Coordinates of C-alpha atoms in Angstrom, one line a residue:
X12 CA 80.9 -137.1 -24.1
X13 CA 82.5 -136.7 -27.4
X14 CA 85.3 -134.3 -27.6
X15 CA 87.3 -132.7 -30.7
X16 CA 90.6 -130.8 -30.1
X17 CA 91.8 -128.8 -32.9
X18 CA 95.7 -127.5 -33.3
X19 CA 98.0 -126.7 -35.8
X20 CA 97.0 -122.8 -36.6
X21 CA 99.6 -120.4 -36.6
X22 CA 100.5 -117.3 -38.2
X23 CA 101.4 -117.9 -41.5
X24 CA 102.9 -115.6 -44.7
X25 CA 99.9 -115.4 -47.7
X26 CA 101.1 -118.7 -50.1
X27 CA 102.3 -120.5 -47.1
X28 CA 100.6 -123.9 -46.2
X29 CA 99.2 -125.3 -42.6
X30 CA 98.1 -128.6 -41.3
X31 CA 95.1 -128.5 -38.9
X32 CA 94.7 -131.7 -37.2
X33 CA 91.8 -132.3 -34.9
X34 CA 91.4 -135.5 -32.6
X35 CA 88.3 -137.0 -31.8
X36 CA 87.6 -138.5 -28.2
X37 CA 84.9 -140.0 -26.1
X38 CA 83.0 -141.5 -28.5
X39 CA 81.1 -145.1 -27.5
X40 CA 81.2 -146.2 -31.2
X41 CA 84.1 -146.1 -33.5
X42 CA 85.1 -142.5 -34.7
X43 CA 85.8 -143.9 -38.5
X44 CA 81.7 -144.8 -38.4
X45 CA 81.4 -141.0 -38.7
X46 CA 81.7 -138.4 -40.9
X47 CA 84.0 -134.6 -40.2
X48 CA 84.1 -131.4 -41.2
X49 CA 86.2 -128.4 -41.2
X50 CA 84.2 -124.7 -40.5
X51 CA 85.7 -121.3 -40.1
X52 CA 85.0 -118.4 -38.9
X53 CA 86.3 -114.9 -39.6
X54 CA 85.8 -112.3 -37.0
X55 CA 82.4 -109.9 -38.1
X56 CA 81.3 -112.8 -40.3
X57 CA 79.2 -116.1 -39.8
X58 CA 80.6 -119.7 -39.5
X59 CA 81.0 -120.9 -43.0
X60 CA 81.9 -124.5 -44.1
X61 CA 85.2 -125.8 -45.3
X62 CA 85.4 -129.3 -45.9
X63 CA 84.1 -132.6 -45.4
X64 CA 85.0 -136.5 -45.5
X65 CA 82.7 -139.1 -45.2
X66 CA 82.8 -141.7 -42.8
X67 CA 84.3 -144.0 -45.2
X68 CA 86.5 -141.8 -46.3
X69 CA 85.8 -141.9 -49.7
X70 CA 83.9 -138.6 -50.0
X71 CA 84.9 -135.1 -50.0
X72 CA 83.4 -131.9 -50.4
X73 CA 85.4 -128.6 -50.3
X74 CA 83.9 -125.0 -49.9
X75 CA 84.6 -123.0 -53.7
X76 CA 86.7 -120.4 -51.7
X77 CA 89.3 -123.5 -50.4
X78 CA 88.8 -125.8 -53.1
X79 CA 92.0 -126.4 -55.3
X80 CA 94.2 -125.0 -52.1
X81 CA 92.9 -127.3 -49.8
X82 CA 92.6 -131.1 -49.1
X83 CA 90.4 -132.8 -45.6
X84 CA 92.0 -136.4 -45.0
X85 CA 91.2 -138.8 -41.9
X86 CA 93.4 -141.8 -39.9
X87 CA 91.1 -143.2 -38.2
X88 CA 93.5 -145.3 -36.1
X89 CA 94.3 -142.2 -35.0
X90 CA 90.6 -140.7 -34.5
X91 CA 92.3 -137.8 -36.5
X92 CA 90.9 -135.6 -39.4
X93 CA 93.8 -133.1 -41.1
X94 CA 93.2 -130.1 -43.3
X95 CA 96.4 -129.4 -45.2
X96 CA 95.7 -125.9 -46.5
X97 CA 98.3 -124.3 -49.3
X98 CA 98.6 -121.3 -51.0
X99 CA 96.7 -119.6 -48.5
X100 CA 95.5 -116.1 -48.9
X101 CA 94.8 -113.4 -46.2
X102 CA 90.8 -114.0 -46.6
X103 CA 91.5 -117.1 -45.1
X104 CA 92.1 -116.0 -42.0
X105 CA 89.9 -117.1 -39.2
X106 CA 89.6 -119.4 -36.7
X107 CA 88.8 -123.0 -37.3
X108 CA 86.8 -125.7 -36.0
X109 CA 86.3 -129.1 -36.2
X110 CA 83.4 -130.6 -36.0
X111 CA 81.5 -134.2 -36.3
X112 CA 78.3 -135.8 -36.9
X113 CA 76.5 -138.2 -34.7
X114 CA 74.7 -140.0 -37.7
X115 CA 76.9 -143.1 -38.3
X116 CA 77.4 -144.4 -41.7
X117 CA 76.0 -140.9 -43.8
X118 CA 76.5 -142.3 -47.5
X119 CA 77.2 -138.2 -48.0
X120 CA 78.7 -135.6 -45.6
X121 CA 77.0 -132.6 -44.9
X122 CA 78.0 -129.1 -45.7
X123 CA 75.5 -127.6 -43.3
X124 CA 76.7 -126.9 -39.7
X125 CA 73.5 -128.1 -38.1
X126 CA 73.9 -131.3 -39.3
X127 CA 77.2 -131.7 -36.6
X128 CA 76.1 -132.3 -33.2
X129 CA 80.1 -132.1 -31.9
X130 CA 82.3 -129.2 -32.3
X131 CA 85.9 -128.0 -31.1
X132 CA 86.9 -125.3 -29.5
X133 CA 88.5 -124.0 -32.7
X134 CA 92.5 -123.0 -33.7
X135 CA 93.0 -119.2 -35.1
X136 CA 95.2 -119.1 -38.5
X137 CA 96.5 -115.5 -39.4
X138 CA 97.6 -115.0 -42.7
X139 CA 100.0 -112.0 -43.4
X140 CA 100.1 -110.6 -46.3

């Protein structure tokens, strides 16, 4: 069973920066076959992508609202995928889940959230204004 475990949220001041890390376990293949994603969700609203890297690392897509302000990374000797997040605003407040794919070796990641079969249990980031 493949798990993800978010952590890094926190409250934070608006223009402050956080690292999410999220670390990826169970898997019967390699985790760095695989692409990640980052999703939030803000209370009232629907999940909405963040990020992605492709398996190979190589690939990244960011969401408009992040992109400049945020950057997705992966060690895969560490099963890990980051999301260093700066000059962060109150909108982006929510909580924040990782999430994989189950399709090795996607040439592209996916921005859609049906396209990950794994998910976290998520880590909450406040930002104060």
């Amino acid at each position: 069973q493949v798990q993800l475990r978010e952590s890094g949220g926190g409250l934070v001041q608006a223009g402050g920066s956080l690292r999410l890390s999220c670390v990826a376990s169970g898997r019967a293949y390699p985790n760095k076959n695989y692409g990640m994603a980052w999703f939030r969700q803000a209370p009232g609203r629907e999940r909405e992508f963040v990020a992605t890297i492709a398996w190979h690392g190589k690939v990244h897509f960011y969401a408009d609202s992040v992109n400049g302000r945020t950057t997705i990374s992966r060690d895969d000797h560490q099963n890990s995928v980051y999301l260093q997040m700066d000059s962060l605003k109150v909108e982006d407040t929510a909580v924040y889940y990782c999430a994989s794919t189950n399709v090795a070796f996607r040439p592209s990641p996916s921005t859609s959230a049906p396209d990950y079969e794994y998910w976290g249990q998520g880590t909450q980031v406040i930002v104060s204004s």
